[in-house]
C-alpha cells in the first residue's frame, strides 16, 4: 500500500485558484499513474484528472481549460493547479496512484470549498 500525503485544499472565492499537492511513499513498485478524484456531498466520486509516468494527461470535461495536472517522477509527487474555480468544484479531493501491479491507493482527501 502506497502512503499518500495531500495538501493545499482550502476556502476560495469563485474565480480564484488553488494548488493541490500529493506526495507518495512506501512502495518499491513503479507508479504508473497518478491522479485526482473528487467527491461532492451526495454525489459519487469522480475523476478530475490523471497523468501517466510518460506525461499523458486525462481530464474530466468539467475541468478542461481550468485545471492542470503535473507530476514530478523523481519525487513521486503529483500536483493539481486549479484556476477559475466555481462553486460546483466544491468537494473533497482525493489523490490516488496506480502501481505496476495495477493496485490503486488513495489519500485521505483534502477539502476544497469555493464560495460564490
PDB file of C-alpha atoms in Angstrom, residues 1-91:
ATOM      1  CA  UNK A   1       0.000   0.000   0.000  1.00  0.00           C
ATOM      2  CA  UNK A   2       1.325   3.372  -1.016  1.00  0.00           C
ATOM      3  CA  UNK A   3       1.211   6.145   1.564  1.00  0.00           C
ATOM      4  CA  UNK A   4      -0.136   9.419   0.160  1.00  0.00           C
ATOM      5  CA  UNK A   5       0.026  12.818   1.811  1.00  0.00           C
ATOM      6  CA  UNK A   6      -2.110  15.593   0.330  1.00  0.00           C
ATOM      7  CA  UNK A   7      -2.003  19.314   0.957  1.00  0.00           C
ATOM      8  CA  UNK A   8      -3.290  22.557  -0.485  1.00  0.00           C
ATOM      9  CA  UNK A   9      -7.038  22.476  -0.029  1.00  0.00           C
ATOM     10  CA  UNK A  10      -8.982  25.338   1.481  1.00  0.00           C
ATOM     11  CA  UNK A  11     -11.616  28.001   1.009  1.00  0.00           C
ATOM     12  CA  UNK A  12     -11.503  30.279  -2.015  1.00  0.00           C
ATOM     13  CA  UNK A  13     -13.883  32.642  -3.759  1.00  0.00           C
ATOM     14  CA  UNK A  14     -15.291  31.831  -7.157  1.00  0.00           C
ATOM     15  CA  UNK A  15     -12.802  32.659  -9.868  1.00  0.00           C
ATOM     16  CA  UNK A  16      -9.870  32.039  -7.557  1.00  0.00           C
ATOM     17  CA  UNK A  17      -7.088  29.482  -7.667  1.00  0.00           C
ATOM     18  CA  UNK A  18      -5.718  26.698  -5.523  1.00  0.00           C
ATOM     19  CA  UNK A  19      -2.886  24.227  -5.945  1.00  0.00           C
ATOM     20  CA  UNK A  20      -3.132  20.725  -4.551  1.00  0.00           C
ATOM     21  CA  UNK A  21      -0.052  18.623  -3.884  1.00  0.00           C
ATOM     22  CA  UNK A  22       0.346  14.935  -3.171  1.00  0.00           C
ATOM     23  CA  UNK A  23       3.476  13.006  -2.290  1.00  0.00           C
ATOM     24  CA  UNK A  24       3.688   9.224  -2.447  1.00  0.00           C
ATOM     25  CA  UNK A  25       5.943   6.956  -0.435  1.00  0.00           C
ATOM     26  CA  UNK A  26       6.260   3.412   0.815  1.00  0.00           C
ATOM     27  CA  UNK A  27       6.441   1.428  -2.386  1.00  0.00           C
ATOM     28  CA  UNK A  28       9.210  -0.162  -4.409  1.00  0.00           C
ATOM     29  CA  UNK A  29       6.908  -0.599  -7.370  1.00  0.00           C
ATOM     30  CA  UNK A  30       6.798   1.827 -10.245  1.00  0.00           C
ATOM     31  CA  UNK A  31       3.934   4.291 -10.002  1.00  0.00           C
ATOM     32  CA  UNK A  32       2.420   4.205 -13.461  1.00  0.00           C
ATOM     33  CA  UNK A  33      -0.420   6.671 -12.986  1.00  0.00           C
ATOM     34  CA  UNK A  34      -1.176   9.440 -10.516  1.00  0.00           C
ATOM     35  CA  UNK A  35      -4.302  11.481 -10.312  1.00  0.00           C
ATOM     36  CA  UNK A  36      -7.080  13.235  -8.504  1.00  0.00           C
ATOM     37  CA  UNK A  37     -10.677  12.310  -7.942  1.00  0.00           C
ATOM     38  CA  UNK A  38     -13.265  14.331  -6.072  1.00  0.00           C
ATOM     39  CA  UNK A  39     -16.472  13.668  -4.221  1.00  0.00           C
ATOM     40  CA  UNK A  40     -19.115  16.265  -3.511  1.00  0.00           C
ATOM     41  CA  UNK A  41     -21.804  15.728  -0.849  1.00  0.00           C
ATOM     42  CA  UNK A  42     -24.433  13.313  -2.084  1.00  0.00           C
ATOM     43  CA  UNK A  43     -22.535  12.511  -5.266  1.00  0.00           C
ATOM     44  CA  UNK A  44     -20.309   9.707  -6.451  1.00  0.00           C
ATOM     45  CA  UNK A  45     -16.573  10.040  -6.544  1.00  0.00           C
ATOM     46  CA  UNK A  46     -15.463  11.184  -9.990  1.00  0.00           C
ATOM     47  CA  UNK A  47     -12.239  11.527 -11.893  1.00  0.00           C
ATOM     48  CA  UNK A  48     -10.826  15.036 -12.081  1.00  0.00           C
ATOM     49  CA  UNK A  49      -7.524  14.385 -13.852  1.00  0.00           C
ATOM     50  CA  UNK A  50      -4.745  11.868 -14.054  1.00  0.00           C
ATOM     51  CA  UNK A  51      -1.289  11.597 -15.561  1.00  0.00           C
ATOM     52  CA  UNK A  52       0.942   8.716 -16.584  1.00  0.00           C
ATOM     53  CA  UNK A  53       4.648   8.332 -15.998  1.00  0.00           C
ATOM     54  CA  UNK A  54       5.166   9.457 -19.562  1.00  0.00           C
ATOM     55  CA  UNK A  55       3.185  12.624 -19.013  1.00  0.00           C
ATOM     56  CA  UNK A  56      -0.003  11.708 -20.813  1.00  0.00           C
ATOM     57  CA  UNK A  57      -2.904  13.526 -19.169  1.00  0.00           C
ATOM     58  CA  UNK A  58      -6.613  12.954 -18.938  1.00  0.00           C
ATOM     59  CA  UNK A  59      -9.178  15.481 -17.688  1.00  0.00           C
ATOM     60  CA  UNK A  60     -12.839  15.484 -16.858  1.00  0.00           C
ATOM     61  CA  UNK A  61     -14.729  17.658 -19.325  1.00  0.00           C
ATOM     62  CA  UNK A  62     -15.909  19.889 -16.490  1.00  0.00           C
ATOM     63  CA  UNK A  63     -12.358  20.997 -15.619  1.00  0.00           C
ATOM     64  CA  UNK A  64     -10.690  21.147 -19.032  1.00  0.00           C
ATOM     65  CA  UNK A  65      -9.075  24.500 -19.609  1.00  0.00           C
ATOM     66  CA  UNK A  66      -9.219  25.403 -15.920  1.00  0.00           C
ATOM     67  CA  UNK A  67      -7.215  22.699 -14.143  1.00  0.00           C
ATOM     68  CA  UNK A  68      -3.709  21.482 -14.913  1.00  0.00           C
ATOM     69  CA  UNK A  69      -2.201  18.280 -13.583  1.00  0.00           C
ATOM     70  CA  UNK A  70       1.542  17.805 -13.392  1.00  0.00           C
ATOM     71  CA  UNK A  71       3.911  15.270 -11.951  1.00  0.00           C
ATOM     72  CA  UNK A  72       7.422  15.061 -10.582  1.00  0.00           C
ATOM     73  CA  UNK A  73       8.529  11.480 -11.191  1.00  0.00           C
ATOM     74  CA  UNK A  74      11.723  11.906  -9.188  1.00  0.00           C
ATOM     75  CA  UNK A  75       9.695  12.865  -6.117  1.00  0.00           C
ATOM     76  CA  UNK A  76       6.698  10.614  -6.787  1.00  0.00           C
ATOM     77  CA  UNK A  77       4.580  13.726  -6.460  1.00  0.00           C
ATOM     78  CA  UNK A  78       1.545  14.978  -8.336  1.00  0.00           C
ATOM     79  CA  UNK A  79       0.054  18.450  -8.414  1.00  0.00           C
ATOM     80  CA  UNK A  80      -3.260  19.921  -9.460  1.00  0.00           C
ATOM     81  CA  UNK A  81      -3.332  23.605 -10.329  1.00  0.00           C
ATOM     82  CA  UNK A  82      -6.928  24.766 -10.214  1.00  0.00           C
ATOM     83  CA  UNK A  83      -7.923  28.102 -11.684  1.00  0.00           C
ATOM     84  CA  UNK A  84     -11.239  29.712 -12.462  1.00  0.00           C
ATOM     85  CA  UNK A  85     -12.787  27.807  -9.594  1.00  0.00           C
ATOM     86  CA  UNK A  86     -16.548  27.519  -9.457  1.00  0.00           C
ATOM     87  CA  UNK A  87     -18.881  26.679  -6.560  1.00  0.00           C
ATOM     88  CA  UNK A  88     -19.590  23.331  -8.250  1.00  0.00           C
ATOM     89  CA  UNK A  89     -15.917  22.437  -7.803  1.00  0.00           C
ATOM     90  CA  UNK A  90     -16.561  22.210  -4.064  1.00  0.00           C
ATOM     91  CA  UNK A  91     -15.697  18.685  -2.958  1.00  0.00           C
TER      92      UNK A  91
END
